[in-house]
Coordinates of C-alpha atoms in Angstrom, one line a residue:
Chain V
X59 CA -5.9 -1.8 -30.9
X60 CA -5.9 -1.3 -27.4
X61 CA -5.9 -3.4 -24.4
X62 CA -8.8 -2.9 -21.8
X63 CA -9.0 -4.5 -17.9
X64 CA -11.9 -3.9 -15.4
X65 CA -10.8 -3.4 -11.6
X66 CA -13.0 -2.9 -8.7
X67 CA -12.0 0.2 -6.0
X68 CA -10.8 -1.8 -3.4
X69 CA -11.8 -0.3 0.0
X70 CA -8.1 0.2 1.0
X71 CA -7.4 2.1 -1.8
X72 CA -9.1 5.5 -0.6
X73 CA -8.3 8.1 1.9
X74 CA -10.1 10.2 4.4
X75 CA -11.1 12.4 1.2
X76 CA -13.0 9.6 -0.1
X77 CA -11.5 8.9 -3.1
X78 CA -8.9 6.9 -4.4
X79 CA -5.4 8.0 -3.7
X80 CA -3.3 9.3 -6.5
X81 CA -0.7 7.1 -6.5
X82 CA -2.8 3.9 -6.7
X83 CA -4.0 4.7 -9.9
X84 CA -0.4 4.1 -11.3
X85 CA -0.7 0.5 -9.2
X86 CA -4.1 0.0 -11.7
X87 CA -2.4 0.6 -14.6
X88 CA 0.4 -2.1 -13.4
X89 CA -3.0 -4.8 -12.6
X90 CA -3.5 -4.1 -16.1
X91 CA -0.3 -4.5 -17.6
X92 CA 0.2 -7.3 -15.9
X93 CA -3.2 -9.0 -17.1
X94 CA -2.2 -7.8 -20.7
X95 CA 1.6 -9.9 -20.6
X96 CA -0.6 -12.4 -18.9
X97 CA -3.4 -12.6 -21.8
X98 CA -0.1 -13.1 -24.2
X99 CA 1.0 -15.8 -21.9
X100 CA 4.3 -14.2 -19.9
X101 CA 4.6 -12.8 -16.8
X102 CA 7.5 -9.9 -14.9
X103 CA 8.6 -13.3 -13.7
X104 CA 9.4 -15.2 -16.4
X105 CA 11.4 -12.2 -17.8
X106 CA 13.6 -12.2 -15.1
X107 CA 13.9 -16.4 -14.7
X108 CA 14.3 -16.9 -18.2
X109 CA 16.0 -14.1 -19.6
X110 CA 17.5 -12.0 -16.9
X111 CA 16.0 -9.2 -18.2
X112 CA 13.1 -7.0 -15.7
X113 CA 11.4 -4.2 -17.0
X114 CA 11.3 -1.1 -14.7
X115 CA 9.2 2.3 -15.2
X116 CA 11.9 5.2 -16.3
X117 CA 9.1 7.3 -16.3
X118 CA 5.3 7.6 -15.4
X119 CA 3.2 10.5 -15.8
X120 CA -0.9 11.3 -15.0
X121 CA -3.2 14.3 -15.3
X122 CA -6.1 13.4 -13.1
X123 CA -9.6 14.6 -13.8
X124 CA -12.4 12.8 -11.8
X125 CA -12.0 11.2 -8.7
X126 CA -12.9 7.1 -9.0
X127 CA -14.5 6.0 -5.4
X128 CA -15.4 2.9 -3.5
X129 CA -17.9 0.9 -5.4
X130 CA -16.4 1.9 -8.8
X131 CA -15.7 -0.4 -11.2
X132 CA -12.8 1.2 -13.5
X133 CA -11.7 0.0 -17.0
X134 CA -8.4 1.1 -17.6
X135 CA -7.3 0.9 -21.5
X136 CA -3.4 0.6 -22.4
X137 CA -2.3 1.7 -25.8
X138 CA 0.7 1.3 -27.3
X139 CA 3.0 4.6 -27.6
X140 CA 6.6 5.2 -28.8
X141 CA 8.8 2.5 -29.1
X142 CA 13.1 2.3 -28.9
X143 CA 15.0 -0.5 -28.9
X144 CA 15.0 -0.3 -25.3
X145 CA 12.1 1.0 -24.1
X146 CA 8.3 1.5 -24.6
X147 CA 5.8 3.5 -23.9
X148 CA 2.3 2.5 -22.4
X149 CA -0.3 5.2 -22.5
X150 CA -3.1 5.1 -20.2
X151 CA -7.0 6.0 -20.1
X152 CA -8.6 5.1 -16.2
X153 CA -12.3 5.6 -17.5
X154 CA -15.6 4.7 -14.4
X155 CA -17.2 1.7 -16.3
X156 CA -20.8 2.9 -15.5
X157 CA -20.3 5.7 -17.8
X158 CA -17.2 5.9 -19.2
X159 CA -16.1 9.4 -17.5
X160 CA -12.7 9.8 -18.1
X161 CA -11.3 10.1 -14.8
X162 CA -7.6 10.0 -15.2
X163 CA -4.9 9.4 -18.2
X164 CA -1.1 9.4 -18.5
X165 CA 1.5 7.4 -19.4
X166 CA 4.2 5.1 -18.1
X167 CA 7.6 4.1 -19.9
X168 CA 9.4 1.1 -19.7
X169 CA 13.0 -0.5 -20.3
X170 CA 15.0 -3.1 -20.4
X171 CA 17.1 -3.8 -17.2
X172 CA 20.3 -6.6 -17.3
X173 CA 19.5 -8.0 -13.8
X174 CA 22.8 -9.0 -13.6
X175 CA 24.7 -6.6 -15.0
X176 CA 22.0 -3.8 -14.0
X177 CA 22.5 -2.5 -16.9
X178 CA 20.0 -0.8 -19.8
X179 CA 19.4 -3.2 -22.5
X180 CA 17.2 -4.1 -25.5
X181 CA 13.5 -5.2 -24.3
X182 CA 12.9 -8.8 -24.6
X183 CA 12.2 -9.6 -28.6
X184 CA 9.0 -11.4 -27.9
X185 CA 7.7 -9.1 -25.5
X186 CA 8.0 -6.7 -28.1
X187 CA 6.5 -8.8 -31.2
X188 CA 3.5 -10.0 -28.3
X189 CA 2.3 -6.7 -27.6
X190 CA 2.8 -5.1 -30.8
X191 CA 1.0 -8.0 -32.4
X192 CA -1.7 -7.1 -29.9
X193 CA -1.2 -3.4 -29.9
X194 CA -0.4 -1.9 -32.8
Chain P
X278 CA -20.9 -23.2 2.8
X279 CA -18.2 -21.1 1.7
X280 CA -17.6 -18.0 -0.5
X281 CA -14.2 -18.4 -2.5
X282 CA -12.7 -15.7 -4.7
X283 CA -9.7 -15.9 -6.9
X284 CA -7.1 -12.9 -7.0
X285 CA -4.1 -13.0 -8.8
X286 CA -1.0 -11.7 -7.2
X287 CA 0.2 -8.2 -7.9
X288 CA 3.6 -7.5 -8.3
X289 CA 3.3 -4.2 -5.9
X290 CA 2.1 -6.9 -3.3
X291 CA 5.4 -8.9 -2.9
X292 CA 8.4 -7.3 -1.0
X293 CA 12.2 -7.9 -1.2
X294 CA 12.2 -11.8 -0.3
X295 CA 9.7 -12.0 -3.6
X296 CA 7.2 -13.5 -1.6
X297 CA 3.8 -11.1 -0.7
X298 CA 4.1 -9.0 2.2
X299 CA 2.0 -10.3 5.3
X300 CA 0.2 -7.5 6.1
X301 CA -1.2 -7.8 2.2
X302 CA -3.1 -11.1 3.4
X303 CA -5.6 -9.3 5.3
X304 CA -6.2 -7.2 2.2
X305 CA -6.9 -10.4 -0.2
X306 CA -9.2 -10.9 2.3
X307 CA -11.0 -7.7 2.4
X308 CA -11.1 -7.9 -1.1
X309 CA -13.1 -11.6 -0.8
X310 CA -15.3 -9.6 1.6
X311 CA -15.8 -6.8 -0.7
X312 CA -16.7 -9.4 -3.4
X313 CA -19.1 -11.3 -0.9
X314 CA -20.9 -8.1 -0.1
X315 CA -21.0 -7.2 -3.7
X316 CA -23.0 -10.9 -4.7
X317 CA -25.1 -9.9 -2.4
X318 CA -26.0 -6.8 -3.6
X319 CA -24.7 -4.1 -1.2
X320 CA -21.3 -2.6 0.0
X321 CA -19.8 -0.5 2.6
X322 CA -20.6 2.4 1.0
X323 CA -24.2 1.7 1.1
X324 CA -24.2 0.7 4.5
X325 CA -22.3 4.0 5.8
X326 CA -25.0 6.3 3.3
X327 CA -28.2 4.4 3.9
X328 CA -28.0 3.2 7.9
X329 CA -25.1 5.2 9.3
X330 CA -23.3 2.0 9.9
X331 CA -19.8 0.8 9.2
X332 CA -18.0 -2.5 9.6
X333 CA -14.8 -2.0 11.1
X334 CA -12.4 -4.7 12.3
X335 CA -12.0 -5.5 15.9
X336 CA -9.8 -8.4 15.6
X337 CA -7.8 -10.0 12.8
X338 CA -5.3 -13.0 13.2
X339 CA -3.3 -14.8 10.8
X340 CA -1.1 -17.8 10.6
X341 CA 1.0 -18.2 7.6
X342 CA 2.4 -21.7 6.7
X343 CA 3.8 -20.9 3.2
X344 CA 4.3 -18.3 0.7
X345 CA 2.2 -16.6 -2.4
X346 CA 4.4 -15.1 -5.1
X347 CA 3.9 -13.0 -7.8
X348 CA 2.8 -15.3 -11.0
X349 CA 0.1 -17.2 -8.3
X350 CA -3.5 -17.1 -8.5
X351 CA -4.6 -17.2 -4.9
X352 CA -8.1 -18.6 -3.7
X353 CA -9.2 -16.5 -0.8
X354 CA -12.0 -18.7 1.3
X355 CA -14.4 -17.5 3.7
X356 CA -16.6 -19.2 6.3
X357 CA -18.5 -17.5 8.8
X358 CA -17.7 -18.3 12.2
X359 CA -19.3 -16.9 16.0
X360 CA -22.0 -14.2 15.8
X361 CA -23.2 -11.8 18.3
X362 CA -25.7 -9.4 17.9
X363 CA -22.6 -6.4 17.0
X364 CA -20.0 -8.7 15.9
X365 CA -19.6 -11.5 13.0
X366 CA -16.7 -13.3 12.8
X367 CA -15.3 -14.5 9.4
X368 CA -12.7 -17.6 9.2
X369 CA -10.6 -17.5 6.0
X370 CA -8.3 -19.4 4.3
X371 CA -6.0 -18.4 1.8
X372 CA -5.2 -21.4 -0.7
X373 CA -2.6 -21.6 -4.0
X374 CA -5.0 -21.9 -6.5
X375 CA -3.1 -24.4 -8.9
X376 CA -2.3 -27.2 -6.1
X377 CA -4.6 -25.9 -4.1
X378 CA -2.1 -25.8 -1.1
X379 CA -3.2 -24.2 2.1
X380 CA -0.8 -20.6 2.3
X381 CA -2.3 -19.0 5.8
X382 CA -5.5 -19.2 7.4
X383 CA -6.9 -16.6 10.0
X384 CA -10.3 -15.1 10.9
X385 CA -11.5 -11.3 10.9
X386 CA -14.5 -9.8 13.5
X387 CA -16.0 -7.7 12.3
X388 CA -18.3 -4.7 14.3
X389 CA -21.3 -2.7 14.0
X390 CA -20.1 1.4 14.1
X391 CA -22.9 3.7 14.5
X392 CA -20.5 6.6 12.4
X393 CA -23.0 9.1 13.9
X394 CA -22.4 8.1 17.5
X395 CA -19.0 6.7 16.6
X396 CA -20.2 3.6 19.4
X397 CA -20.8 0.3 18.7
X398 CA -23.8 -1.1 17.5
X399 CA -25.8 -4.1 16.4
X400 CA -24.9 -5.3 12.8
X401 CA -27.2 -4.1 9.8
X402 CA -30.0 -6.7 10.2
X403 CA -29.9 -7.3 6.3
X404 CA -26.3 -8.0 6.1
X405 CA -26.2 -10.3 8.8
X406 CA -29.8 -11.8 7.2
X407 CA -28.0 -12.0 3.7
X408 CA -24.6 -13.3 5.1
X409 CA -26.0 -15.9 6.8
X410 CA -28.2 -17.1 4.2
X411 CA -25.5 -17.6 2.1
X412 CA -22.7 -19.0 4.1
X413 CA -24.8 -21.0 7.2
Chain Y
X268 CA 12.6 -3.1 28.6
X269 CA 10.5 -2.0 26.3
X270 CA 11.4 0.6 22.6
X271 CA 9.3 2.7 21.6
X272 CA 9.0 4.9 18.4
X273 CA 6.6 7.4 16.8
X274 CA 5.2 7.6 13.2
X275 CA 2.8 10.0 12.2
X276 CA -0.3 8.7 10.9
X277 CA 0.0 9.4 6.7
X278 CA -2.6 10.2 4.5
X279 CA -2.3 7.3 2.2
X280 CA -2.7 5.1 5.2
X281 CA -5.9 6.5 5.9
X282 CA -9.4 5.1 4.3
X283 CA -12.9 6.3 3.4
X284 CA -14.0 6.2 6.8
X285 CA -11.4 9.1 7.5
X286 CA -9.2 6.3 9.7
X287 CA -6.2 4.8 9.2
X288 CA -6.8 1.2 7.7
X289 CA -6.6 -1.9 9.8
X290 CA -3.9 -3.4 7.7
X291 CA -1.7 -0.6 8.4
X292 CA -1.1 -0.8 11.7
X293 CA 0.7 -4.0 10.8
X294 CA 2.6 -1.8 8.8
X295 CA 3.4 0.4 11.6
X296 CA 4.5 -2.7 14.3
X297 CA 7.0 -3.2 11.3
X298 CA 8.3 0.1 10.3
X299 CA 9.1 0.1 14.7
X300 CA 11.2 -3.3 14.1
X301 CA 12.6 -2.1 11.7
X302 CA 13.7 0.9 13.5
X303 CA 14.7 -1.2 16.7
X304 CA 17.4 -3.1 14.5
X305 CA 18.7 -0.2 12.9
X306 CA 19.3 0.7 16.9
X307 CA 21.2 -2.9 17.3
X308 CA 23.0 -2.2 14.3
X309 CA 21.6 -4.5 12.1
X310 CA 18.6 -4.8 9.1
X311 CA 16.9 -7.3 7.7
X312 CA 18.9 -7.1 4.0
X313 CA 22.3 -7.6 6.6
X314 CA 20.2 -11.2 8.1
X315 CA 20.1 -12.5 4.4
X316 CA 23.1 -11.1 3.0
X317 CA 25.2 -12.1 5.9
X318 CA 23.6 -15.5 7.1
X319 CA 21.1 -16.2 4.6
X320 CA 18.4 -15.9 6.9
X321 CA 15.2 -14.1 6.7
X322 CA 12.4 -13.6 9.3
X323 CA 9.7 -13.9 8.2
X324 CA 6.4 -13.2 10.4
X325 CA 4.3 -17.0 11.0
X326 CA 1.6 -15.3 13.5
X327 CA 0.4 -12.1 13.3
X328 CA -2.9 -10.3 15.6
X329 CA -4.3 -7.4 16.6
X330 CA -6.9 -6.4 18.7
X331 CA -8.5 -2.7 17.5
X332 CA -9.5 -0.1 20.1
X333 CA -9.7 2.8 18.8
X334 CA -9.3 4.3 15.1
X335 CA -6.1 6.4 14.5
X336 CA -7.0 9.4 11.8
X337 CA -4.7 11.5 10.0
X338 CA -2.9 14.4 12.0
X339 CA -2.3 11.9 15.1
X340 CA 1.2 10.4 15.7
X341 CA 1.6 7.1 17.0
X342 CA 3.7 5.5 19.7
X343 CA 4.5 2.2 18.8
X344 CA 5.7 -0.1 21.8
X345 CA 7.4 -3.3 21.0
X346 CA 8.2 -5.8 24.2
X347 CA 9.7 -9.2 24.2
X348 CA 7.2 -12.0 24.6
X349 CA 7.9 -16.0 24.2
X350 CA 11.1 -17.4 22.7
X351 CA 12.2 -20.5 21.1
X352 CA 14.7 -21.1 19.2
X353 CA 13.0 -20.8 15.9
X354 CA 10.4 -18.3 17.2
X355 CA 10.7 -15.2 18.9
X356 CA 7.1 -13.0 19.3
X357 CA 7.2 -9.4 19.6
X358 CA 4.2 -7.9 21.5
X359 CA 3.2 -4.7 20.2
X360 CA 0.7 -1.6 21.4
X361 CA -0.1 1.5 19.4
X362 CA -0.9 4.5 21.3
X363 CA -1.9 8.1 20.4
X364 CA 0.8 10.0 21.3
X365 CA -1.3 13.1 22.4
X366 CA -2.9 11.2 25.0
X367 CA -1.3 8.1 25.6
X368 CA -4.7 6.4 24.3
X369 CA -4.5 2.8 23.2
X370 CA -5.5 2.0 19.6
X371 CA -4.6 -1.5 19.4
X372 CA -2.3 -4.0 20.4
X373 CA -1.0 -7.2 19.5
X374 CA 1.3 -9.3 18.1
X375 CA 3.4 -10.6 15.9
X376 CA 5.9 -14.0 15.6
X377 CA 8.7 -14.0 13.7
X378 CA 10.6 -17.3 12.6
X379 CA 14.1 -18.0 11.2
X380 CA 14.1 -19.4 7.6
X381 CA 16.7 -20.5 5.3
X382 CA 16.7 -18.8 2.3
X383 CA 19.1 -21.4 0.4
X384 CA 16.6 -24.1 1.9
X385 CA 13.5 -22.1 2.2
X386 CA 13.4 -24.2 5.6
X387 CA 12.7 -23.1 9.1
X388 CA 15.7 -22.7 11.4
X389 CA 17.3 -21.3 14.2
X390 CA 17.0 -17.4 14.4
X391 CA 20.3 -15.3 13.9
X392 CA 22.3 -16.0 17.5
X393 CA 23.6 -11.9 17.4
X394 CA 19.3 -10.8 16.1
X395 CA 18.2 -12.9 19.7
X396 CA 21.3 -11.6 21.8
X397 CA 20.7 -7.9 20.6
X398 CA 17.2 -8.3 21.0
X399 CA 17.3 -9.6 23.9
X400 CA 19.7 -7.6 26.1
X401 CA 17.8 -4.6 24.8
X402 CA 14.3 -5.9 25.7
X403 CA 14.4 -8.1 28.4
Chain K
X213 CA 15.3 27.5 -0.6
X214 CA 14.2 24.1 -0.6
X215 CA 12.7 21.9 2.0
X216 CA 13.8 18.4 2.9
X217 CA 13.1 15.3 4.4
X218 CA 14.6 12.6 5.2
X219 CA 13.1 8.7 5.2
X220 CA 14.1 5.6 5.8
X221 CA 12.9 3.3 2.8
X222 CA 10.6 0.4 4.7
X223 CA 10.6 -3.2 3.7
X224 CA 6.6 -3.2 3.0
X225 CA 8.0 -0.8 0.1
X226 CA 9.9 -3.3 -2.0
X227 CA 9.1 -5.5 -4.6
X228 CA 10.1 -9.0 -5.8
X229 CA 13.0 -6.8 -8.0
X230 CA 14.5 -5.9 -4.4
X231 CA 14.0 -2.7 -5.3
X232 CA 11.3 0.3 -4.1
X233 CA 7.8 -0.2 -6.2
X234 CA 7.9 3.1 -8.5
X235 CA 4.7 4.1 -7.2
X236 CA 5.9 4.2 -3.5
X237 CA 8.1 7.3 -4.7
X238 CA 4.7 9.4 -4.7
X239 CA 3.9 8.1 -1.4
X240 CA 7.5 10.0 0.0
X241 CA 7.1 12.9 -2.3
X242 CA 3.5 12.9 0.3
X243 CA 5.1 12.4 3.0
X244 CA 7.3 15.2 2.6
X245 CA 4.7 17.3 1.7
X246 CA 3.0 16.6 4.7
X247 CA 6.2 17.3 7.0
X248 CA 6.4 20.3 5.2
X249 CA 2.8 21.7 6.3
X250 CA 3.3 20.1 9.5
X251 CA 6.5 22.5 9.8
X252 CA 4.8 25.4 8.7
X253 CA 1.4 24.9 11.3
X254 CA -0.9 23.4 9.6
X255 CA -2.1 19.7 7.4
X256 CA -4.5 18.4 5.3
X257 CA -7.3 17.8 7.9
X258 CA -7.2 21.5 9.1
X259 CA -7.7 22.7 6.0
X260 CA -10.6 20.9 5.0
X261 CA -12.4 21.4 8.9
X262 CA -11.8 24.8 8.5
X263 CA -12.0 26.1 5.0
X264 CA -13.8 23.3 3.5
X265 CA -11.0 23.3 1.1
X266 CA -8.9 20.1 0.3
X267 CA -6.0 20.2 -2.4
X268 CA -5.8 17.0 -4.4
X269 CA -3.1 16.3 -7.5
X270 CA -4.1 17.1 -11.1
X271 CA -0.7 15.9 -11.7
X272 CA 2.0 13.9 -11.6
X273 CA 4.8 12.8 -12.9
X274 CA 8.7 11.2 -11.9
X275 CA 11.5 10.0 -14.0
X276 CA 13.4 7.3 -12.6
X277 CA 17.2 7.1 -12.8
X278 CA 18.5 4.7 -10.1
X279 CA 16.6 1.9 -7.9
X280 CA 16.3 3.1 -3.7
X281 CA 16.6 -0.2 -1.7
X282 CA 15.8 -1.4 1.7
X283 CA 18.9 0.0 4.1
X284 CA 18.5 3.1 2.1
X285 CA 17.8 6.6 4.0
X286 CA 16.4 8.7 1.0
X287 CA 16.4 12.7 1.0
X288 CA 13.6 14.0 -0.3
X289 CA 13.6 17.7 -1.7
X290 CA 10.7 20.1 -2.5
X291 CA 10.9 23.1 -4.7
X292 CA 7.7 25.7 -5.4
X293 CA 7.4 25.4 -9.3
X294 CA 5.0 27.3 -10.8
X295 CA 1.7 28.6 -9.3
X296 CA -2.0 30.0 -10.1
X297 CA -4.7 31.2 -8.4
X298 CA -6.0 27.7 -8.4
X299 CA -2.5 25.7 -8.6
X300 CA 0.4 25.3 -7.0
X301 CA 3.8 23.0 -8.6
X302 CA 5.9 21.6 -6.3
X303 CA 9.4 20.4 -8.3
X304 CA 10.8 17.2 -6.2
X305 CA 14.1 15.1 -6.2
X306 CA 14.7 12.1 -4.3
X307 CA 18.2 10.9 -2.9
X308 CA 20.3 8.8 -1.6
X309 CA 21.0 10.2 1.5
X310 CA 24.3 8.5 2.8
X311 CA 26.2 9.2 -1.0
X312 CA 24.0 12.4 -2.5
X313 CA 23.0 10.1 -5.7
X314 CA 20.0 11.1 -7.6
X315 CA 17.7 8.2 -7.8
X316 CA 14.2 9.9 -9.5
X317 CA 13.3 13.5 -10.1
X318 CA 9.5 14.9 -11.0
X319 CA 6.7 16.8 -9.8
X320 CA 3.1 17.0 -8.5
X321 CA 0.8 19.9 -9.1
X322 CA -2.0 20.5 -6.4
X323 CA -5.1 22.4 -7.1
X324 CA -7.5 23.7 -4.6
X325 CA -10.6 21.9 -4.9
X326 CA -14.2 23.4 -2.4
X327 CA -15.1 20.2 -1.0
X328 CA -18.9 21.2 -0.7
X329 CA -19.2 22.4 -4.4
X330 CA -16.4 19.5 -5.2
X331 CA -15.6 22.3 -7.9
X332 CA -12.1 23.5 -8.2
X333 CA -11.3 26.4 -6.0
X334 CA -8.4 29.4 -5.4
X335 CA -5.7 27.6 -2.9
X336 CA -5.8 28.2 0.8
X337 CA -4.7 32.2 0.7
X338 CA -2.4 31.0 4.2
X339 CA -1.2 28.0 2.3
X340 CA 0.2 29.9 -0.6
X341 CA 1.5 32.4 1.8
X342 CA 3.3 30.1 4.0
X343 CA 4.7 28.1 1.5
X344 CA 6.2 30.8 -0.5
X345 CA 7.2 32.8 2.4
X346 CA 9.4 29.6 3.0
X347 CA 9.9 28.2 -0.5
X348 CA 10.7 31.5 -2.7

């Protein structure tokens, strides 16, 4: 199963090439995991209010292929990739909804962070049993 | 009337006093313009390709009474305020979506930019003509 | 008195219309407070650790000139406008450093808050004194 | 050799974690880049006016090891990985400036793209040969 999001290119994200700027497709990929935790009913919030526990990027990777532009609406799709007891793996499609031209994919990783100890630690059990139930 | 649009916070948008960073208002707002344009069937990137014309700011003012934080839907409001024959002015309001409370309200004028010229120059006849059909 | 610093114009601050987006001048009257406490000694992380106070902006405008593109460097100019004891406004203007050119100018009011109370309050007595003998 | 930059991490480029968004760690690895060019003659702008050439990522990727906060001064290194006709790898590392602590290590990999033909292109030869005279 995979988990799929539509965003519009916002005007601000381009640059005087035109295009979107690379980094901001990793911020698209966070609208969209953020819709997916939303669409299981939790938030980056409530993760750190209820069980002290964030979870940080440890490592984000993307090979870009077509440039997305203003007036694009992108779908970006999230699969599910490796898991450990402390981290997961989110890989990523950016795809140009009017004809699904893959313009970008990659990856990001995540893990458990203690916010008060700041320390590594496991993910949060049922944001692990949400999105695999969803995911896998 | 009014045009309304509903954006959800993004994490990327708050800073370090987890509250959004003000300068990220006048992009929920561009985003409610974008949307605004896009009902109405055109967008900046038509107006730059078919008439040479862009829609730059010349002013943009905002007073902010309380904060938007990530887990917040926000409902970005948008009146249209004085016209001129190069310049349209639109109020906003940015509101809390779930108590409706009233977060910062400001106005943007905008201006016709002949990007051949680079000078001022009187607004695209149909997007003042669609704009104020819908919100007068 | 006035400070002064220069920023060159990024590429990710830039748009489609090969300018520097409005929103990021903002951006830029900011990174030039920031720089003028880090010349008093001080930073905003120090206000809330120290005296759990932040300062927030409650007023922000800016008038637009002239667009700023990418290869310019900027001269941001700060001056001290009113006071009270809650309130202090900042006036800014952004030149082009090349030419001295004015691109916009503005400003922006900043307000003490509580961040145990989330209430307004009086700003930081050493942030006004600082300020002040530097600026006025 | 290497070359490095240093920048001051600005408030707009936290998050509600009080920590720098991960994706703002591209945005340095740009900005260094572009105080690189800048040190060696030339930028971005130049080399599309005069070559019609523009050199966009096909890659990236950064693994994170510790959290940059506001008050931090961050070093940022370049190193020439490996390069093609067409490509070009720079290896980066980003540090804490006042204490030398590694806080995320990656790389970007340009690739000359002819902005008429928008088809990918050999790199700028005076690119190439000013970088490596410098880099290698």
């Amino acid at each position: 199963m995979v988990f799929r999001v539509d965003l519009p290119v916002r005007w601000v994200d381009t640059d005087a090439l035109k295009v979107v700027h690379y980094s901001n497709y990793f911020r698209y990929v966070e609208a969209a995991e953020e819709e997916l935790y939303r669409s299981l009913g939790f938030n980056f919030k409530e993760l750190s209010e209820k069980y002290n526990i964030q979870i940080p990027r440890v490592e984000a990777f993307c090979s870009y292929k077509l440039a997305a532009r203003f007036g694009d609406v992108l779908t970006v799709v999230l699969r599910l990739g490796e898991k450990t007891e402390k981290t997961m793996k989110y890989d990523f499609e950016i795809r140009r909804k009017a004809d699904d031209e893959l313009l970008c994919e990659g990856y990001i990783k995540i893990i458990g962070l203690d916010i008060v100890s700041w320390r590594a630690t496991a993910l949060p059990p049922h944001l692990v049993e949400k999105v695999s139930g969803l995911l896998e």
